[in-house]
Amino acid sequence: MADPAARAAELRALLKEHNYLYHVLDAPEVSDIEFDELFRELQGLEATHPEVVVPDSPTRQVGGPVSDAFAPVTHRERMFSLDNVESLEDLEAWRTRLVRLLDREPNAYSCELKIDGLAISLTYEAGHLVRAATRGDGITGEDITANVRTIGNVPRVLRGDAPSVVEVRGEIYMPVSAFDELNERQAAEGKPPYVNPRNTAAGSVRQKDPAATAARRLSLWAYQIGFLEGGPELASHTEQMDWISELGLPVNPENRAVGTIDEVEAYVRNAEDHRHTHDYDTDGIVIKVDSLADQRDLGFTAKSPRWAVAYKLPPEEKTTTLLDIKINVGRTGAVTPYAVLEPVFVGGVTVTNTTLHNESDLHRRNVRPGDTVIVRRAGDVIPEIVGPVLSLRPKGLPQWHMPEECPFCGNPIVLPDGEAKAKCTGGYECPSRLREYLAHFAGRGAMDIEGLGYKTVDLLLSEGLVRDPADVFTLKPDDLLGREGWGEISVANLLGAIDEAKDRDVGRLLTGFGIDHVGGTVARVLARRFGSIDALSSATEDDITEIDGIGPEIAGSVVAWFNDDENARLVEKMRAAGVRMIDPIVEEAGGDLLEGVTVVITGSLDGYSRSEAKAAVEDRGGKVTGSVSGKTTALVAGASPGSKMTRAVDLGVPVLDEDAFIRLLEEGQDSLGG
Ligand code: IVH
């Protein structure tokens, strides 16, 4: 190392600055883990080079300095922070130290979730909340009593036998649900999103106006007694928590007292697995020696208790550089900007790019190429950029704008009226769009053409073998034979799969068309209702919205799709290539399977809504009427049929259950047996 003293000074300056940003301004610029890395580096340097240690090193302090916005409060007992462990080995080392210091294993440990909020000290005198203070630097915090009084589950008066003085510590947090709601409101108002629940909670308790705090749905988990006078004699932390819980303070039900370090490990694993099942963010697990006598014997180091540790969970937010913003043209022609990031390991994966949705969202989030950005990935959720670190933005960094021309095909990119998503106007001429379209069209959920993945699609496009999706169906062996990786067998397999796909049902073809809002489920419903592409293409929006569960948005999008000339040409080209356009049942029946049949439908069916059942009969040339008469061919009776059933029986009209109804649809009147 070049100069340990210089590096130590640099690290001290960095840590002090970050401490200030975190604790005073509630505006951290680095993630906790990055802070910890710097902190550990300084600790390491100080351990190996004692001459670089200075008395006011951040390694000797807890938290940050106090700001002057709220009145200072000196804590009765110092508010310590916790040492971190990051692995089960570290945890084992901690236990070994305990055994050495106590000369035996502790009797019990309390395992708790480490809530990612802000530490608070609450003082109750004769049962009344008299003061709420932030941690500040651990010795002096800020008086935020007025704000904390507005928090729903912070009791202002304790229940039962209150002691003369009790100081309780805990974590104030913003529930994830409250945070999401808040950000939905921000988005609706076109305002930038809040970055995370922790910072938002911290900002909320430090509002000048308590009404502003009250408007945020904050919450408390109490986790420690800091000071007690005139209370019961309690022997363990768990007993203390049970007791304050009886006084009306919220104690997390996830807390668990266990007897062995193996059980601690099991708690840790379980907490990791269930990290996202709670309505609050956690950043670790806190493990405490349960016996208060043991805690007293173990005591404190300069910074933290020896009787507790925080097992850190991997951070779900990190900062990285937004290198560039590029665009994708998707299968519908929609243009989506995405971020190219300096690769960053967050939430268990390396993130190299993330979607930015659309230009207005990108501007709302206020991110620009060159920014340092906060990337978040929690659980299985898709990674996202939550926002820039504005204080690190280089001067004069320009905004990003959607290019006027598509970089793939050179055609204009337009923003259709009233829409957020820009569109490439190149149609299938756009290689990016065609590539996405084909991959989707051939995909599992659609036409399911085995062997036609991105790799083959790329070959077909680069060799000019396919100019629109219908060209796939007229590929010849010679188009492919002899190209790298394509021998007789692989070519025969692909062309065989394509041939087979020509006979896929209409629902799959419709899914393959990739009509906006028409996924597999809707496509199947439409196919069943209309029976053929032609019937659907001549349907009006009203015809389509008649189907249960299909609204005007889907209907509008279907009608618009079929009205588009390019799509109409595509359909004709596929038809000419022999792609099935009509449901086999409808085809066989020729649309008159149920000619002359009149049915009445009553009660509820499992597989059909009322309008679908009606459509199924009408598609086959039958009629559906509302009341049973002598002319009724059959009554279709689902669950809870009612009075129509009685009338049918009286008139001798056959009554069909759902299975018999399906047979009628498949086989026609013959299924009624004469
Ligand atoms: S006990 C003397 N228990 O984590 C140690 N802390 O660095 C007292 N935290 O400042 C802390 N959940 O804000 C404890 N169940 C829990 C906690 C918890 C979150 C926070 C607390 C503290 C920091 C430790």
XYZ file of C-alpha atoms and ligand atoms in Angstrom:
698
model
C 0.000 0.000 0.000
C 1.318 3.434 -0.957
C 0.649 5.512 2.143
C -1.576 4.112 4.878
C -1.822 7.445 6.674
C -3.023 9.212 3.539
C -5.526 6.475 2.732
C -6.783 6.497 6.334
C -7.296 10.258 6.165
C -9.127 9.876 2.881
C -11.334 7.129 4.310
C -12.101 9.199 7.414
C -13.143 12.143 5.267
C -15.325 9.931 3.071
C -16.968 8.199 6.024
C -17.658 11.496 7.779
C -19.248 12.918 4.677
C -21.382 9.807 4.148
C -22.341 9.767 7.824
C -23.514 13.340 7.536
C -25.467 12.634 4.370
C -27.092 9.595 5.934
C -27.831 10.768 9.442
C -28.393 14.486 9.042
C -29.642 14.970 5.520
C -31.355 11.562 5.150
C -29.839 11.548 1.689
C -27.256 8.761 1.534
C -25.184 8.624 -1.611
C -23.765 5.164 -1.141
C -25.437 1.939 -0.146
C -24.998 0.552 3.355
C -22.754 -2.143 2.017
C -20.475 0.323 0.275
C -20.334 2.331 3.471
C -19.465 -0.840 5.367
C -16.732 -1.637 2.860
C -15.110 1.750 3.437
C -15.607 1.358 7.162
C -13.982 -2.061 7.203
C -11.095 -0.857 5.113
C -10.444 1.866 7.700
C -10.834 -0.611 10.559
C -8.333 -2.904 8.841
C -5.859 -0.074 8.284
C -6.139 1.023 11.892
C -5.604 -2.526 13.082
C -2.480 -3.082 10.975
C -1.118 0.488 11.291
C -1.975 1.726 14.809
C -0.033 4.925 14.105
C -2.788 6.123 11.725
C -5.483 6.048 14.444
C -6.894 9.431 15.474
C -9.220 9.998 18.456
C -12.173 11.162 16.400
C -11.973 8.404 13.808
C -15.418 7.313 12.540
C -14.538 3.828 13.812
C -14.796 5.223 17.364
C -18.147 6.913 16.819
C -21.675 5.798 16.296
C -23.797 7.440 13.642
C -23.578 11.005 12.535
C -23.524 14.478 13.998
C -26.678 16.194 15.180
C -28.382 18.733 12.962
C -29.717 21.927 14.507
C -33.203 21.743 13.035
C -34.700 19.970 16.091
C -33.834 20.482 19.753
C -30.992 18.230 20.913
C -31.743 15.485 23.408
C -29.054 13.743 25.411
C -29.841 10.057 25.720
C -29.958 8.723 29.271
C -27.993 5.729 28.084
C -25.926 5.801 24.962
C -27.613 4.333 21.868
C -25.105 1.890 20.512
C -25.080 0.352 17.105
C -24.309 -3.257 16.244
C -21.325 -5.103 14.872
C -22.066 -6.913 11.645
C -21.516 -10.507 10.683
C -21.909 -11.580 7.094
C -21.673 -15.343 7.173
C -22.463 -18.295 9.365
C -18.697 -18.597 10.007
C -18.657 -15.029 11.364
C -21.606 -15.964 13.533
C -19.785 -19.001 14.843
C -16.763 -16.803 15.634
C -19.036 -14.491 17.612
C -20.355 -17.441 19.596
C -16.810 -18.663 20.277
C -15.988 -15.223 21.701
C -19.078 -15.345 23.919
C -18.106 -18.770 25.232
C -14.595 -17.514 25.946
C -15.846 -14.437 27.788
C -18.605 -16.158 29.763
C -16.772 -19.438 30.227
C -19.858 -21.211 28.941
C -22.470 -21.035 26.203
C -25.276 -18.500 26.778
C -28.539 -20.160 27.819
C -30.602 -18.519 25.143
C -30.468 -16.125 22.210
C -33.164 -13.777 20.993
C -33.409 -13.810 17.194
C -35.079 -10.807 15.609
C -35.523 -9.287 12.198
C -33.425 -6.205 11.632
C -35.923 -3.650 10.482
C -34.618 -1.235 7.861
C -35.938 2.002 9.274
C -34.602 4.498 11.738
C -33.794 4.031 15.377
C -35.935 5.894 17.880
C -35.899 6.388 21.629
C -39.260 6.795 23.392
C -39.401 7.970 26.988
C -42.515 7.286 29.055
C -42.924 8.901 32.454
C -45.724 7.594 34.633
C -47.026 5.897 31.519
C -47.081 9.011 29.322
C -44.983 9.542 26.224
C -42.907 12.586 27.102
C -40.133 12.403 24.538
C -39.240 10.794 21.260
C -35.726 11.263 19.969
C -33.662 10.122 17.011
C -30.413 8.296 17.646
C -28.228 11.094 16.287
C -24.610 10.288 17.147
C -25.698 7.800 19.824
C -25.127 10.268 22.662
C -27.263 13.173 21.507
C -30.276 12.890 19.232
C -33.044 15.195 18.095
C -36.365 15.809 19.734
C -39.075 14.706 17.291
C -41.805 14.116 19.898
C -44.509 16.073 18.087
C -43.992 14.060 14.924
C -43.791 10.681 16.605
C -47.038 11.333 18.466
C -48.768 11.135 15.079
C -47.612 7.553 14.430
C -50.529 5.194 14.741
C -49.066 2.355 16.772
C -46.881 4.429 19.095
C -48.904 4.525 22.341
C -49.162 7.964 23.864
C -50.223 6.391 27.141
C -49.120 2.951 28.289
C -51.596 0.371 29.438
C -51.634 -1.392 32.787
C -49.005 -0.980 35.459
C -46.675 1.599 33.990
C -43.252 2.141 35.608
C -42.134 5.595 36.772
C -39.723 5.894 33.828
C -39.096 3.629 30.902
C -37.098 4.433 27.802
C -37.933 2.097 24.964
C -36.023 1.834 21.724
C -37.283 0.647 18.449
C -37.363 1.133 14.731
C -39.699 3.483 12.915
C -40.413 2.280 9.411
C -42.719 2.877 6.503
C -44.650 -0.261 5.516
C -43.891 -1.312 1.950
C -47.598 -1.064 1.107
C -47.697 2.538 2.331
C -44.566 3.318 0.359
C -46.008 1.818 -2.830
C -49.223 3.784 -2.385
C -47.263 6.959 -1.856
C -45.301 6.366 -5.048
C -48.449 5.587 -7.002
C -49.762 8.974 -5.933
C -46.468 10.589 -6.903
C -46.669 8.977 -10.337
C -50.290 10.049 -10.803
C -49.177 13.614 -10.109
C -46.222 13.288 -12.469
C -43.795 13.661 -9.581
C -40.569 11.709 -9.104
C -40.792 8.562 -6.997
C -39.392 8.296 -3.493
C -36.318 6.138 -3.470
C -37.032 3.643 -0.685
C -39.161 3.202 2.429
C -36.249 3.799 4.807
C -35.272 7.219 3.488
C -38.902 8.192 3.171
C -39.588 7.204 6.786
C -36.518 9.142 7.917
C -37.602 12.181 5.940
C -41.137 11.854 7.277
C -40.262 11.960 10.981
C -38.106 14.994 10.412
C -40.853 17.098 8.857
C -41.242 20.554 10.366
C -44.991 20.140 10.398
C -46.312 17.159 12.397
C -49.344 17.038 10.087
C -46.956 16.154 7.271
C -45.635 13.240 9.318
C -49.169 12.164 10.160
C -50.007 11.987 6.456
C -47.384 9.266 6.001
C -48.388 5.869 7.271
C -45.421 5.129 9.598
C -45.142 2.327 12.095
C -43.014 1.138 15.017
C -41.419 -2.120 16.165
C -39.977 -1.814 19.683
C -36.837 -3.898 20.290
C -35.058 -2.801 23.447
C -35.390 -1.192 26.849
C -32.810 1.564 27.176
C -33.561 2.634 30.720
C -36.003 1.516 33.409
C -36.954 2.866 36.806
C -39.711 1.574 39.041
C -40.474 -1.432 36.883
C -40.516 -5.160 37.573
C -37.359 -7.247 37.986
C -36.911 -9.030 34.691
C -34.203 -11.562 33.923
C -34.097 -11.660 30.146
C -34.538 -9.572 27.044
C -37.466 -11.795 26.047
C -39.207 -11.131 29.359
C -38.653 -7.428 28.809
C -40.189 -7.577 25.358
C -43.183 -9.544 26.664
C -43.618 -6.953 29.356
C -43.482 -3.887 27.080
C -45.834 -5.680 24.770
C -48.329 -5.886 27.648
C -47.829 -2.154 28.146
C -49.129 -1.691 24.611
C -45.893 -1.280 22.665
C -45.677 -3.113 19.343
C -43.143 -5.961 19.512
C -42.473 -7.913 16.345
C -44.129 -11.362 16.526
C -41.235 -12.705 14.417
C -38.921 -12.452 17.464
C -37.873 -15.879 18.692
C -35.948 -16.990 21.779
C -33.871 -20.087 20.973
C -31.462 -22.210 22.965
C -28.653 -23.074 20.552
C -26.591 -21.500 17.809
C -27.951 -24.144 15.411
C -31.414 -22.799 16.026
C -30.082 -19.297 15.446
C -28.757 -20.462 12.083
C -32.107 -22.004 11.232
C -33.788 -18.683 12.097
C -31.312 -16.842 9.871
C -31.962 -19.164 6.917
C -35.691 -18.926 7.381
C -35.531 -15.134 7.593
C -33.509 -15.028 4.360
C -36.057 -17.211 2.589
C -39.008 -15.192 3.815
C -37.486 -11.776 3.461
C -40.206 -10.531 1.164
C -43.216 -11.889 2.943
C -43.379 -8.960 5.386
C -44.845 -5.524 4.861
C -41.543 -3.938 5.868
C -37.983 -3.995 4.577
C -35.384 -5.876 6.561
C -31.640 -5.651 6.145
C -30.572 -8.423 8.454
C -31.191 -10.449 11.558
C -30.271 -9.251 15.041
C -29.080 -11.887 17.464
C -28.948 -10.994 21.147
C -27.780 -12.915 24.193
C -31.074 -13.236 26.021
C -30.007 -13.207 29.683
C -29.654 -9.673 31.056
C -27.043 -10.893 33.554
C -24.990 -12.277 30.651
C -25.463 -9.014 28.779
C -24.068 -7.111 31.773
C -21.090 -9.449 32.004
C -20.320 -9.143 28.318
C -20.652 -5.359 28.203
C -19.699 -3.081 25.319
C -16.797 -2.191 23.060
C -16.249 1.442 22.036
C -18.988 1.205 19.474
C -21.285 -1.710 20.138
C -22.466 -4.316 22.605
C -20.576 -7.600 22.735
C -23.846 -9.382 23.494
C -25.501 -8.728 20.140
C -24.662 -8.854 16.438
C -26.394 -8.001 13.208
C -26.307 -10.707 10.551
C -26.368 -8.660 7.370
C -28.514 -9.682 4.433
C -27.260 -8.721 0.971
C -28.284 -5.193 0.071
C -31.118 -4.765 -2.368
C -29.984 -1.358 -3.483
C -26.692 -0.232 -4.884
C -25.371 2.669 -6.841
C -23.761 2.322 -10.229
C -23.129 4.363 -13.365
C -25.766 4.713 -16.044
C -23.463 4.335 -19.042
C -25.990 4.849 -21.782
C -29.661 4.780 -22.698
C -30.537 2.678 -25.722
C -33.818 1.590 -27.244
C -35.514 -1.662 -28.117
C -38.202 -2.035 -30.738
C -40.554 -4.756 -29.556
C -42.831 -7.122 -31.446
C -45.646 -4.583 -31.681
C -43.307 -1.814 -32.810
C -43.345 -0.214 -29.358
C -40.084 1.548 -28.603
C -38.743 1.034 -25.086
C -35.691 2.812 -23.726
C -33.389 0.777 -21.526
C -30.445 1.570 -19.322
C -26.982 0.200 -19.986
C -25.334 -0.001 -16.588
C -21.872 -0.497 -15.265
C -22.514 -4.079 -14.075
C -23.557 -4.125 -10.428
C -24.220 -7.048 -8.076
C -27.458 -6.344 -6.243
C -30.157 -8.491 -4.660
C -28.229 -11.639 -5.619
C -27.754 -10.986 -9.348
C -25.483 -8.957 -11.598
C -27.510 -6.290 -13.310
C -26.210 -4.902 -16.604
C -29.330 -3.284 -17.986
C -32.847 -2.429 -16.915
C -35.894 -1.179 -18.718
C -36.794 2.484 -18.463
C -40.385 1.981 -19.677
C -40.878 5.149 -21.692
C -39.518 8.624 -22.161
C -41.860 10.432 -19.806
C -41.245 7.940 -17.000
C -37.544 8.342 -17.570
C -37.842 12.113 -17.252
C -40.040 11.785 -14.196
C -37.339 9.659 -12.590
C -34.910 12.309 -13.744
C -32.162 9.993 -14.934
C -29.597 10.902 -17.556
C -26.773 8.973 -19.205
C -23.686 9.597 -17.087
C -25.614 9.728 -13.818
C -24.779 7.695 -10.770
C -28.041 5.850 -10.192
C -29.561 3.748 -7.443
C -30.447 0.271 -8.674
C -32.875 -1.818 -6.689
C -33.665 -5.513 -6.932
C -35.717 -6.984 -4.125
C -36.512 -10.691 -4.158
C -37.615 -11.877 -7.572
C -38.715 -8.440 -8.614
C -37.241 -7.155 -11.872
C -34.315 -4.805 -11.159
C -35.075 -1.143 -11.600
C -33.444 2.232 -11.475
C -35.076 4.147 -8.656
C -33.386 7.440 -9.294
C -30.186 9.391 -9.717
C -27.794 10.540 -7.005
C -28.161 14.179 -7.914
C -25.234 15.437 -5.892
C -22.929 13.283 -8.009
C -24.320 14.480 -11.346
C -21.585 16.012 -13.513
C -22.285 19.623 -14.456
C -24.148 20.177 -17.699
C -25.182 16.537 -18.142
C -27.749 16.630 -20.969
C -31.218 15.056 -20.823
C -31.868 12.021 -22.954
C -34.412 12.238 -25.750
C -36.043 9.606 -27.889
C -34.299 9.472 -31.289
C -36.419 10.745 -34.169
C -35.462 7.825 -36.364
C -35.376 4.156 -35.543
C -31.737 3.067 -35.284
C -32.663 -0.343 -36.699
C -34.632 0.595 -39.809
C -34.294 4.366 -40.180
C -38.046 4.964 -40.213
C -39.532 7.725 -38.035
C -40.332 7.047 -34.408
C -43.603 8.677 -33.373
C -45.468 9.150 -30.124
C -49.137 8.315 -30.848
C -51.624 10.781 -29.327
C -52.417 10.127 -25.709
C -49.952 7.252 -25.401
C -46.839 6.936 -23.297
C -45.059 4.495 -25.588
C -43.355 5.644 -28.744
C -43.676 3.517 -31.887
C -41.403 2.668 -34.757
C -43.298 3.262 -38.015
C -41.218 0.751 -39.984
C -43.614 -2.169 -39.573
C -42.024 -5.525 -40.404
C -39.389 -3.636 -42.331
C -37.839 -2.930 -38.953
C -35.452 -5.819 -38.245
C -35.692 -5.331 -34.490
C -39.450 -5.507 -34.542
C -39.494 -8.484 -36.914
C -36.965 -10.317 -34.759
C -39.058 -9.856 -31.600
C -42.232 -10.674 -33.466
C -40.877 -13.926 -34.857
C -39.432 -15.042 -31.545
C -42.801 -14.402 -29.930
C -44.813 -15.925 -32.786
C -42.766 -19.128 -32.691
C -42.639 -19.198 -28.886
C -44.067 -21.791 -26.535
C -47.164 -19.794 -25.633
C -47.994 -19.075 -29.276
C -47.305 -21.254 -32.365
C -44.751 -23.352 -30.487
C -42.356 -23.959 -33.373
C -39.525 -25.983 -31.968
C -36.097 -24.850 -33.089
C -37.207 -21.359 -34.067
C -35.604 -19.384 -31.258
C -33.643 -16.153 -31.430
C -30.593 -17.859 -32.894
C -32.436 -19.256 -35.897
C -34.500 -16.087 -36.234
C -31.269 -14.098 -36.424
C -29.981 -16.356 -39.184
C -33.219 -16.087 -41.179
C -33.131 -12.313 -40.892
C -29.461 -11.816 -41.631
C -29.717 -13.993 -44.733
C -32.830 -12.181 -45.891
C -34.811 -15.440 -45.913
C -37.730 -13.966 -44.018
C -39.160 -10.462 -44.516
C -42.367 -10.892 -42.599
C -43.685 -13.569 -40.210
C -45.624 -15.360 -42.969
C -42.403 -16.074 -44.901
C -41.548 -18.654 -42.266
C -44.220 -20.930 -43.714
C -42.730 -20.971 -47.197
C -39.134 -21.736 -46.266
C -37.540 -24.427 -48.444
C -34.819 -26.902 -47.498
C -32.395 -25.243 -49.913
C -32.778 -21.950 -48.076
C -30.987 -23.477 -45.126
C -29.050 -26.529 -46.293
C -25.317 -26.101 -46.230
C -25.309 -23.152 -43.865
C -23.206 -23.564 -40.789
C -24.889 -25.954 -38.380
C -27.649 -26.871 -40.835
C -27.543 -30.413 -42.181
C -30.281 -32.614 -43.586
C -31.602 -33.593 -40.179
C -31.730 -30.192 -38.549
C -33.331 -28.650 -41.637
C -35.923 -31.443 -41.805
C -36.651 -30.991 -38.109
C -37.198 -27.261 -38.385
C -39.317 -27.453 -41.534
C -41.286 -30.314 -39.978
C -41.969 -28.218 -36.898
C -43.054 -25.298 -39.065
C -45.356 -27.536 -41.060
C -46.880 -28.935 -37.904
C -47.480 -25.421 -36.590
C -49.677 -24.600 -39.602
C -52.372 -26.686 -37.969
C -52.211 -25.050 -34.517
C -55.536 -23.956 -33.129
C -56.854 -20.483 -33.757
C -56.152 -19.393 -30.160
C -52.437 -19.999 -30.629
C -52.384 -18.183 -33.949
C -54.137 -15.229 -32.328
C -51.660 -15.261 -29.463
C -48.889 -15.321 -32.051
C -50.247 -12.200 -33.742
C -49.187 -10.364 -30.601
C -52.160 -8.023 -30.542
C -51.866 -5.521 -27.676
C -53.680 -6.797 -24.567
C -54.350 -10.181 -26.181
C -52.332 -12.790 -24.318
C -52.932 -16.532 -24.371
C -56.017 -16.520 -22.164
C -57.859 -13.774 -24.001
C -56.856 -15.310 -27.341
C -58.365 -18.667 -26.359
C -61.580 -17.001 -25.256
C -61.815 -15.087 -28.530
C -61.071 -18.204 -30.556
C -63.737 -20.182 -28.763
C -66.293 -17.427 -29.124
C -65.686 -16.603 -32.793
C -64.390 -19.918 -34.075
C -62.351 -18.410 -36.896
C -59.999 -15.574 -37.742
C -62.482 -14.341 -40.351
C -65.355 -14.210 -37.871
C -63.184 -12.303 -35.428
C -61.828 -9.945 -38.058
C -65.346 -8.901 -39.052
C -66.532 -8.525 -35.442
C -67.284 -5.063 -34.081
C -66.109 -3.760 -30.721
C -69.629 -4.340 -29.404
C -69.590 -7.978 -30.528
C -66.329 -8.486 -28.704
C -67.201 -6.702 -25.472
C -70.287 -8.902 -25.201
C -67.941 -11.609 -23.965
C -67.678 -11.745 -20.195
C -64.445 -10.275 -18.922
C -63.475 -8.621 -22.200
C -63.550 -4.856 -22.032
C -63.315 -2.039 -24.546
C -59.556 -1.822 -24.336
C -59.072 -5.364 -25.642
C -61.912 -5.018 -28.129
C -60.523 -1.753 -29.480
C -57.109 -3.227 -29.874
C -58.404 -6.334 -31.709
C -60.490 -4.287 -34.136
C -57.613 -1.890 -34.769
C -55.263 -4.796 -35.424
C -57.483 -6.334 -38.084
C -58.133 -2.924 -39.651
C -54.441 -2.416 -40.247
C -53.537 -3.147 -43.899
C -50.220 -4.686 -43.054
C -51.871 -7.148 -40.672
C -54.590 -7.966 -43.186
C -51.889 -8.794 -45.756
C -50.122 -10.942 -43.174
C -53.274 -12.940 -42.498
C -53.861 -13.520 -46.217
C -50.289 -14.577 -46.783
C -50.521 -17.078 -43.927
C -53.817 -18.380 -45.209
C -52.266 -18.903 -48.655
C -49.382 -20.776 -46.998
C -51.891 -23.179 -45.440
C -52.075 -21.897 -41.881
C -55.294 -22.960 -40.114
C -57.674 -20.016 -39.740
C -60.743 -21.815 -38.474
C -61.518 -23.974 -35.482
C -61.892 -27.660 -36.577
C -65.297 -28.035 -34.904
C -66.669 -24.966 -36.581
C -65.073 -26.023 -39.848
C -66.638 -29.489 -39.792
C -70.013 -28.189 -38.794
C -69.801 -25.632 -41.544
C -71.540 -23.290 -39.130
C -74.875 -25.126 -39.244
C -74.362 -28.008 -36.813
C -77.174 -26.672 -34.645
C -79.431 -25.328 -37.383
C -83.040 -25.463 -36.242
C -82.034 -25.975 -32.611
C -83.408 -23.594 -29.971
C -82.030 -23.780 -26.474
C -82.684 -21.968 -23.234
C -79.810 -21.594 -20.817
C -80.353 -21.347 -17.065
C -78.171 -21.576 -13.957
C -74.426 -21.172 -14.018
C -72.021 -23.327 -16.019
C -68.412 -23.983 -15.027
C -66.784 -23.664 -18.416
C -68.869 -20.943 -20.037
C -70.186 -17.575 -19.057
C -73.742 -16.983 -20.169
C -72.658 -14.989 -23.212
C -70.012 -17.534 -24.189
C -72.525 -20.367 -24.046
C -74.903 -18.315 -26.147
C -72.175 -17.548 -28.661
C -71.165 -21.200 -28.886
C -74.719 -22.139 -29.849
C -75.116 -19.272 -32.311
C -71.759 -19.983 -33.956
C -73.134 -23.364 -34.886
C -76.285 -21.921 -36.341
C -78.477 -22.497 -33.280
C -80.728 -20.059 -31.439
C -80.843 -19.123 -27.765
C -84.078 -17.805 -26.272
C -85.046 -16.606 -22.821
C -88.016 -18.782 -21.926
C -88.956 -22.431 -22.240
C -91.830 -23.217 -24.597
C -93.068 -26.127 -26.642
C -90.604 -25.089 -29.409
C -87.539 -25.349 -27.165
C -85.206 -28.160 -28.260
C -83.478 -28.405 -24.884
C -82.894 -26.593 -21.615
C -79.233 -26.274 -20.625
C -79.258 -26.246 -16.828
C -76.183 -25.302 -14.811
C -76.007 -24.935 -11.043
C -79.083 -23.383 -9.305
C -81.387 -23.598 -12.336
C -84.629 -22.164 -10.833
C -88.139 -22.165 -12.280
C -87.212 -22.764 -15.938
C -86.260 -26.258 -14.936
C -89.748 -26.996 -13.572
C -91.340 -25.653 -16.723
C -89.075 -27.757 -18.972
C -89.933 -30.894 -17.018
C -93.663 -30.033 -17.248
C -93.415 -29.561 -21.026
C -91.228 -32.641 -21.561
C -88.316 -30.570 -22.878
C -84.964 -32.415 -22.472
C -82.759 -30.968 -19.715
C -78.985 -30.991 -20.393
C -76.259 -30.734 -17.794
C -72.938 -29.164 -18.774
C -71.449 -32.410 -20.152
C -74.521 -33.014 -22.290
C -74.342 -29.391 -23.466
C -70.727 -29.891 -24.569
C -71.801 -33.036 -26.451
C -74.511 -31.011 -28.144
C -71.919 -28.442 -29.228
C -69.603 -31.130 -30.523
C -72.003 -33.592 -32.078
C -75.119 -31.620 -32.774
C -78.724 -32.634 -32.223
C -77.881 -36.329 -32.634
C -76.358 -36.264 -29.173
C -79.865 -35.765 -27.756
C -80.677 -39.299 -28.764
C -83.609 -38.760 -31.048
S -30.983 -3.889 18.876
C -27.386 -1.991 21.213
N -32.848 -4.929 17.397
O -30.158 -1.746 13.755
C -28.044 -2.470 20.008
N -31.626 -3.099 16.522
O -26.886 -1.121 14.011
C -29.442 -2.054 19.929
N -32.356 -2.364 14.321
O -29.454 1.182 15.443
C -30.062 -2.449 18.674
N -33.964 -3.849 14.069
O -31.768 0.972 14.496
C -31.897 -3.998 17.492
N -34.571 -5.943 16.194
C -33.626 -5.002 16.291
C -33.387 -4.067 15.275
C -32.367 -3.133 15.420
C -33.331 -2.822 13.529
C -31.448 -1.263 13.977
C -31.327 -0.240 15.054
C -29.868 -0.128 15.358
C -29.233 -0.801 14.193
C -28.009 -1.552 14.630
